[in-house]
CSV table of N, CA and C in Angstrom, one decimal:
chain,number,residue,atom,x,y,z
F,277,MET,N,71.1,241.1,-8.5
F,277,MET,CA,71.2,240.2,-7.4
F,277,MET,C,72.2,239.0,-7.8
F,278,LYS,N,72.1,238.6,-9.1
F,278,LYS,CA,73.0,237.5,-9.5
F,278,LYS,C,74.4,238.0,-9.6
F,279,ILE,N,74.6,239.2,-9.9
F,279,ILE,CA,76.0,239.8,-10.0
F,279,ILE,C,76.6,239.9,-8.6
F,280,ILE,N,75.8,240.3,-7.6
F,280,ILE,CA,76.2,240.4,-6.2
F,280,ILE,C,76.7,239.0,-5.7
F,281,PHE,N,75.8,238.0,-6.0
F,281,PHE,CA,76.1,236.7,-5.6
F,281,PHE,C,77.4,236.2,-6.2
F,282,THR,N,77.6,236.5,-7.5
F,282,THR,CA,78.8,236.1,-8.2
F,282,THR,C,80.0,236.8,-7.6
F,283,LEU,N,79.9,238.1,-7.3
F,283,LEU,CA,81.0,238.8,-6.7
F,283,LEU,C,81.4,238.3,-5.4
F,284,LEU,N,80.4,238.0,-4.5
F,284,LEU,CA,80.6,237.4,-3.2
F,284,LEU,C,81.3,236.1,-3.3
F,285,PHE,N,80.8,235.2,-4.2
F,285,PHE,CA,81.4,233.9,-4.4
F,285,PHE,C,82.8,234.0,-4.8
F,286,ALA,N,83.1,234.9,-5.8
F,286,ALA,CA,84.5,235.1,-6.2
F,286,ALA,C,85.4,235.6,-5.1
F,287,LEU,N,84.9,236.5,-4.3
F,287,LEU,CA,85.6,237.0,-3.1
F,287,LEU,C,85.9,235.9,-2.1
F,288,PHE,N,84.9,235.1,-1.9
F,288,PHE,CA,85.1,233.9,-1.0
F,288,PHE,C,86.2,233.0,-1.5
F,289,MET,N,86.1,232.6,-2.8
F,289,MET,CA,87.0,231.7,-3.4
F,289,MET,C,88.5,232.3,-3.4
F,290,THR,N,88.6,233.6,-3.6
F,290,THR,CA,89.9,234.2,-3.6
F,290,THR,C,90.5,234.1,-2.2
F,291,GLN,N,89.7,234.4,-1.2
F,291,GLN,CA,90.2,234.3,0.2
F,291,GLN,C,90.5,232.9,0.6
F,292,THR,N,89.7,231.9,0.2
F,292,THR,CA,90.0,230.5,0.5
F,292,THR,C,91.3,230.1,-0.2
F,293,ASN,N,91.5,230.5,-1.4
F,293,ASN,CA,92.7,230.1,-2.1
F,293,ASN,C,93.9,230.8,-1.5
F,294,ALA,N,93.8,232.0,-1.0
F,294,ALA,CA,94.9,232.7,-0.4
F,294,ALA,C,95.2,232.0,0.9
F,295,GLN,N,94.2,231.6,1.7
F,295,GLN,CA,94.5,230.9,2.9
F,295,GLN,C,95.2,229.6,2.7
F,296,GLN,N,94.8,228.9,1.6
F,296,GLN,CA,95.4,227.6,1.3
F,296,GLN,C,96.9,227.8,0.9
F,297,ASN,N,97.1,228.9,0.1
F,297,ASN,CA,98.5,229.2,-0.3
F,297,ASN,C,99.4,229.6,0.9
F,298,ASP,N,98.8,230.2,1.9
F,298,ASP,CA,99.5,230.6,3.1
F,298,ASP,C,99.9,229.4,4.0
F,299,LYS,N,99.3,228.3,3.8
F,299,LYS,CA,99.6,227.1,4.7
F,299,LYS,C,101.1,226.7,4.4
F,300,LEU,N,101.7,226.3,5.5
F,300,LEU,CA,103.1,225.8,5.3
F,300,LEU,C,103.2,224.4,5.9
F,301,LEU,N,104.0,223.6,5.2
F,301,LEU,CA,104.3,222.3,5.7
F,301,LEU,C,105.4,222.4,6.7
F,302,ARG,N,105.2,221.9,7.9
F,302,ARG,CA,106.1,222.0,9.0
F,302,ARG,C,106.8,220.7,9.2
F,303,HIS,N,108.1,220.8,9.4
F,303,HIS,CA,109.0,219.6,9.5
F,303,HIS,C,109.7,219.8,10.9
F,304,VAL,N,109.2,219.0,11.9
F,304,VAL,CA,109.7,219.2,13.3
F,304,VAL,C,110.7,218.0,13.6
F,305,VAL,N,111.9,218.4,14.0
F,305,VAL,CA,112.9,217.4,14.3
F,305,VAL,C,113.4,217.6,15.7
F,306,LEU,N,113.3,216.5,16.5
F,306,LEU,CA,113.8,216.5,17.9
F,306,LEU,C,115.0,215.6,18.0
F,307,PHE,N,116.0,216.0,18.7
F,307,PHE,CA,117.2,215.2,18.9
F,307,PHE,C,117.5,214.9,20.4
F,308,LYS,N,117.9,213.7,20.6
F,308,LYS,CA,118.5,213.3,21.9
F,308,LYS,C,119.9,212.9,21.6
F,309,PHE,N,120.9,213.6,22.2
F,309,PHE,CA,122.3,213.3,21.9
F,309,PHE,C,122.8,212.2,22.8
F,310,LYS,N,123.9,211.6,22.3
F,310,LYS,CA,124.5,210.6,23.1
F,310,LYS,C,125.2,211.2,24.3
F,311,GLU,N,125.2,210.5,25.4
F,311,GLU,CA,125.8,211.1,26.7
F,311,GLU,C,127.3,211.3,26.5
F,312,THR,N,127.9,210.6,25.5
F,312,THR,CA,129.4,210.8,25.3
F,312,THR,C,129.7,212.0,24.4
F,313,SER,N,128.7,212.7,23.9
F,313,SER,CA,128.9,213.8,23.0
F,313,SER,C,129.1,215.1,23.9
F,314,SER,N,130.2,215.8,23.6
F,314,SER,CA,130.5,217.0,24.4
F,314,SER,C,129.7,218.2,23.9
F,315,ALA,N,129.8,219.2,24.7
F,315,ALA,CA,129.1,220.5,24.3
F,315,ALA,C,129.6,221.0,23.0
F,316,ALA,N,130.9,220.8,22.7
F,316,ALA,CA,131.4,221.2,21.4
F,316,ALA,C,130.9,220.4,20.3
F,317,ASP,N,130.7,219.1,20.5
F,317,ASP,CA,130.1,218.2,19.5
F,317,ASP,C,128.7,218.7,19.2
F,318,VAL,N,127.9,219.0,20.2
F,318,VAL,CA,126.5,219.4,20.0
F,318,VAL,C,126.4,220.7,19.3
F,319,LYS,N,127.3,221.6,19.7
F,319,LYS,CA,127.4,222.9,19.0
F,319,LYS,C,127.7,222.8,17.5
F,320,LYS,N,128.6,221.8,17.2
F,320,LYS,CA,128.9,221.6,15.8
F,320,LYS,C,127.6,221.1,15.0
F,321,VAL,N,126.8,220.3,15.6
F,321,VAL,CA,125.6,219.8,15.0
F,321,VAL,C,124.6,221.0,14.9
F,322,GLU,N,124.5,221.8,15.9
F,322,GLU,CA,123.6,223.0,15.9
F,322,GLU,C,124.0,223.9,14.7
F,323,ASP,N,125.3,224.2,14.6
F,323,ASP,CA,125.8,225.1,13.6
F,323,ASP,C,125.5,224.5,12.2
F,324,ALA,N,125.7,223.2,12.0
F,324,ALA,CA,125.5,222.6,10.7
F,324,ALA,C,124.0,222.6,10.3
F,325,PHE,N,123.1,222.4,11.3
F,325,PHE,CA,121.7,222.5,11.0
F,325,PHE,C,121.2,223.9,10.7
F,326,ARG,N,121.7,224.8,11.5
F,326,ARG,CA,121.4,226.2,11.3
F,326,ARG,C,121.9,226.8,9.9
F,327,ALA,N,122.9,226.1,9.3
F,327,ALA,CA,123.4,226.6,8.0
F,327,ALA,C,122.5,226.1,6.9
F,328,LEU,N,121.7,225.1,7.1
F,328,LEU,CA,120.9,224.5,6.0
F,328,LEU,C,120.0,225.5,5.2
F,329,PRO,N,119.3,226.4,5.9
F,329,PRO,CA,118.4,227.3,5.2
F,329,PRO,C,119.2,228.2,4.1
F,330,SER,N,120.4,228.5,4.4
F,330,SER,CA,121.2,229.3,3.5
F,330,SER,C,121.7,228.5,2.3
F,331,LYS,N,121.6,227.2,2.4
F,331,LYS,CA,122.1,226.3,1.4
F,331,LYS,C,121.0,225.6,0.6
F,332,ILE,N,119.8,225.6,1.1
F,332,ILE,CA,118.7,225.0,0.4
F,332,ILE,C,117.5,226.0,0.3
F,333,LYS,N,117.3,226.4,-0.9
F,333,LYS,CA,116.4,227.5,-1.2
F,333,LYS,C,114.9,227.2,-0.9
F,334,GLU,N,114.6,225.9,-0.9
F,334,GLU,CA,113.2,225.4,-0.7
F,334,GLU,C,112.8,225.7,0.8
F,335,VAL,N,113.7,225.9,1.7
F,335,VAL,CA,113.3,226.1,3.1
F,335,VAL,C,112.7,227.5,3.2
F,336,ARG,N,111.4,227.6,3.6
F,336,ARG,CA,110.7,228.8,3.8
F,336,ARG,C,110.8,229.5,5.1
F,337,GLY,N,111.1,228.7,6.1
F,337,GLY,CA,111.2,229.2,7.5
F,337,GLY,C,112.0,228.2,8.3
F,338,PHE,N,112.7,228.8,9.4
F,338,PHE,CA,113.5,227.9,10.2
F,338,PHE,C,113.6,228.5,11.6
F,339,GLU,N,113.4,227.7,12.6
F,339,GLU,CA,113.6,228.0,14.0
F,339,GLU,C,114.2,226.9,14.7
F,340,TRP,N,114.8,227.1,15.8
F,340,TRP,CA,115.4,226.1,16.6
F,340,TRP,C,115.5,226.5,18.0
F,341,GLY,N,115.7,225.6,18.9
F,341,GLY,CA,115.9,225.9,20.3
F,341,GLY,C,116.1,224.7,21.2
F,342,THR,N,116.5,224.9,22.4
F,342,THR,CA,116.7,223.8,23.3
F,342,THR,C,115.6,223.7,24.3
F,343,ASN,N,115.3,222.5,24.8
F,343,ASN,CA,114.2,222.3,25.8
F,343,ASN,C,114.4,223.1,27.1
F,344,ASN,N,113.4,223.7,27.5
F,344,ASN,CA,113.4,224.4,28.8
F,344,ASN,C,112.1,224.1,29.6
F,345,SER,N,111.4,223.1,29.2
F,345,SER,CA,110.1,222.7,29.8
F,345,SER,C,110.3,222.3,31.3
F,346,PRO,N,109.5,222.8,32.2
F,346,PRO,CA,109.6,222.3,33.6
F,346,PRO,C,108.8,221.0,33.8
F,347,GLU,N,108.2,220.5,32.8
F,347,GLU,CA,107.3,219.3,33.0
F,347,GLU,C,108.0,218.0,33.2
F,348,GLY,N,109.3,217.9,32.7
F,348,GLY,CA,110.0,216.7,32.8
F,348,GLY,C,109.5,215.6,31.9
F,349,LEU,N,109.0,215.9,30.8
F,349,LEU,CA,108.4,214.9,29.9
F,349,LEU,C,109.2,214.8,28.6
F,350,ALA,N,110.4,215.4,28.5
F,350,ALA,CA,111.2,215.4,27.2
F,350,ALA,C,111.8,214.1,26.9
F,351,GLN,N,111.9,213.1,27.8
F,351,GLN,CA,112.5,211.8,27.5
F,351,GLN,C,113.9,211.9,26.9
F,352,GLY,N,114.6,212.9,27.4
F,352,GLY,CA,116.0,213.0,26.9
F,352,GLY,C,116.2,213.9,25.7
F,353,PHE,N,115.1,214.2,25.0
F,353,PHE,CA,115.3,215.1,23.8
F,353,PHE,C,115.6,216.5,24.3
F,354,THR,N,116.6,217.1,23.7
F,354,THR,CA,117.0,218.4,24.2
F,354,THR,C,116.9,219.5,23.1
F,355,HIS,N,116.9,219.1,21.8
F,355,HIS,CA,116.9,220.1,20.8
F,355,HIS,C,115.7,219.9,19.8
F,356,CYS,N,115.1,221.1,19.4
F,356,CYS,CA,114.0,221.1,18.5
F,356,CYS,C,114.4,222.0,17.3
F,357,PHE,N,114.3,221.4,16.1
F,357,PHE,CA,114.5,222.2,14.9
F,357,PHE,C,113.2,222.2,14.1
F,358,PHE,N,112.8,223.3,13.6
F,358,PHE,CA,111.5,223.5,13.0
F,358,PHE,C,111.7,224.1,11.6
F,359,VAL,N,111.5,223.3,10.6
F,359,VAL,CA,111.7,223.8,9.2
F,359,VAL,C,110.4,223.8,8.5
F,360,SER,N,110.2,224.9,7.7
F,360,SER,CA,108.9,225.1,7.0
F,360,SER,C,109.1,225.1,5.5
F,361,PHE,N,108.2,224.5,4.8
F,361,PHE,CA,108.2,224.4,3.4
F,361,PHE,C,106.9,224.8,2.8
F,362,ALA,N,106.9,225.3,1.6
F,362,ALA,CA,105.6,225.8,0.9
F,362,ALA,C,104.9,224.6,0.3
F,363,SER,N,105.6,223.5,0.1
F,363,SER,CA,104.9,222.3,-0.6
F,363,SER,C,105.7,221.0,-0.2
F,364,GLU,N,105.0,219.9,-0.5
F,364,GLU,CA,105.6,218.6,-0.3
F,364,GLU,C,106.7,218.4,-1.3
F,365,LYS,N,106.6,219.0,-2.4
F,365,LYS,CA,107.7,218.9,-3.4
F,365,LYS,C,108.9,219.6,-2.9
F,366,ASP,N,108.8,220.7,-2.2
F,366,ASP,CA,110.0,221.4,-1.6
F,366,ASP,C,110.6,220.5,-0.6
F,367,ARG,N,109.8,219.8,0.2
F,367,ARG,CA,110.4,218.9,1.2
F,367,ARG,C,111.1,217.7,0.5
F,368,GLU,N,110.6,217.3,-0.7
F,368,GLU,CA,111.2,216.2,-1.4
F,368,GLU,C,112.5,216.6,-2.0
F,369,VAL,N,112.7,217.9,-2.2
F,369,VAL,CA,114.0,218.4,-2.7
F,369,VAL,C,115.0,218.5,-1.5
F,370,TYR,N,114.5,218.9,-0.3
F,370,TYR,CA,115.3,219.1,0.9
F,370,TYR,C,115.9,217.8,1.4
F,371,LEU,N,115.1,216.8,1.6
F,371,LEU,CA,115.5,215.6,2.2
F,371,LEU,C,116.7,214.9,1.6
F,372,PRO,N,116.8,214.7,0.3
F,372,PRO,CA,118.0,214.1,-0.3
F,372,PRO,C,119.1,215.2,-0.7
F,373,HIS,N,118.8,216.4,-0.5
F,373,HIS,CA,119.7,217.5,-0.9
F,373,HIS,C,121.2,217.2,-0.3
F,374,PRO,N,122.2,217.4,-1.1
F,374,PRO,CA,123.6,217.2,-0.7
F,374,PRO,C,123.9,217.9,0.6
F,375,ALA,N,123.4,219.1,0.8
F,375,ALA,CA,123.7,219.9,2.1
F,375,ALA,C,123.0,219.2,3.3
F,376,HIS,N,121.8,218.7,3.1
F,376,HIS,CA,121.2,217.9,4.1
F,376,HIS,C,121.9,216.6,4.4
F,377,ALA,N,122.4,215.9,3.4
F,377,ALA,CA,123.1,214.7,3.6
F,377,ALA,C,124.4,215.0,4.3
F,378,ALA,N,125.1,216.1,4.0
F,378,ALA,CA,126.3,216.4,4.7
F,378,ALA,C,126.0,216.7,6.2
F,379,PHE,N,124.9,217.4,6.5
F,379,PHE,CA,124.5,217.6,7.8
F,379,PHE,C,124.3,216.3,8.6
F,380,VAL,N,123.6,215.4,8.0
F,380,VAL,CA,123.4,214.1,8.6
F,380,VAL,C,124.7,213.4,9.0
F,381,GLU,N,125.7,213.6,8.2
F,381,GLU,CA,127.0,213.0,8.5
F,381,GLU,C,127.6,213.6,9.7
F,382,VAL,N,127.4,214.9,9.9
F,382,VAL,CA,127.9,215.6,11.1
F,382,VAL,C,127.1,215.1,12.3
F,383,LEU,N,125.8,214.9,12.2
F,383,LEU,CA,124.9,214.5,13.2
F,383,LEU,C,125.2,213.1,13.7
F,384,LYS,N,125.3,212.1,12.8
F,384,LYS,CA,125.3,210.7,13.1
F,384,LYS,C,126.1,210.2,14.3
F,385,PRO,N,127.4,210.7,14.4
F,385,PRO,CA,128.2,210.2,15.5
F,385,PRO,C,127.7,210.6,16.9
F,386,HIS,N,126.8,211.6,16.9
F,386,HIS,CA,126.3,212.1,18.2
F,386,HIS,C,124.9,211.9,18.5
F,387,LEU,N,124.2,211.3,17.6
F,387,LEU,CA,122.7,211.1,17.7
F,387,LEU,C,122.4,209.8,18.5
F,388,ASP,N,121.6,210.0,19.6
F,388,ASP,CA,121.1,208.8,20.3
F,388,ASP,C,119.7,208.5,19.7
F,389,LYS,N,118.8,209.5,19.7
F,389,LYS,CA,117.5,209.3,19.1
F,389,LYS,C,117.0,210.5,18.4
F,390,VAL,N,116.1,210.3,17.4
F,390,VAL,CA,115.5,211.4,16.7
F,390,VAL,C,114.0,211.1,16.6
F,391,LEU,N,113.3,212.2,16.6
F,391,LEU,CA,111.8,212.1,16.4
F,391,LEU,C,111.5,213.2,15.3
F,392,VAL,N,110.8,212.7,14.3
F,392,VAL,CA,110.4,213.7,13.2
F,392,VAL,C,108.9,213.6,13.0
F,393,ILE,N,108.3,214.8,12.9
F,393,ILE,CA,106.9,214.9,12.6
F,393,ILE,C,106.7,216.0,11.6
F,394,ASP,N,106.0,215.7,10.5
F,394,ASP,CA,105.6,216.7,9.5
F,394,ASP,C,104.1,216.9,9.5
F,395,TYR,N,103.7,218.1,9.3
F,395,TYR,CA,102.3,218.4,9.3
F,395,TYR,C,102.0,219.7,8.5
F,396,TRP,N,100.8,219.8,8.0
F,396,TRP,CA,100.4,221.0,7.4
F,396,TRP,C,99.8,221.9,8.5
F,397,ALA,N,100.4,223.1,8.6
F,397,ALA,CA,100.0,224.0,9.7
F,397,ALA,C,98.5,224.5,9.4
F,398,GLY,N,97.7,224.4,10.4
F,398,GLY,CA,96.3,224.8,10.4
F,398,GLY,C,96.1,225.9,11.4
F,399,LYS,N,95.1,226.7,11.2
F,399,LYS,CA,94.8,227.8,12.1
F,399,LYS,C,93.4,227.5,12.7
């Protein structure tokens, strides 16, 4: 009986550790662009952000898109970029990374507002 309990406990701990290791740190970035920025300016920003995962190995996942909500609650934010990391340490590498800094320089002339939220994904 003691062996069965030990095996079940070990199985539970293995599953718990696997689930914790599967968690990802999500970095959500929303942009509101200046009214003076052209479609070409915005495309340049999109392209620069989309290039980051190929330049920064710590990025585990990446998605992006533009708002299409019918609710009218976006407050002028039009773009969402969703970057995933395996750890806070990976995010610490990403934020000051030279490729990220170069992206920010492309973004700055066109940015009206930004909203950033980071969270550990839960199920």
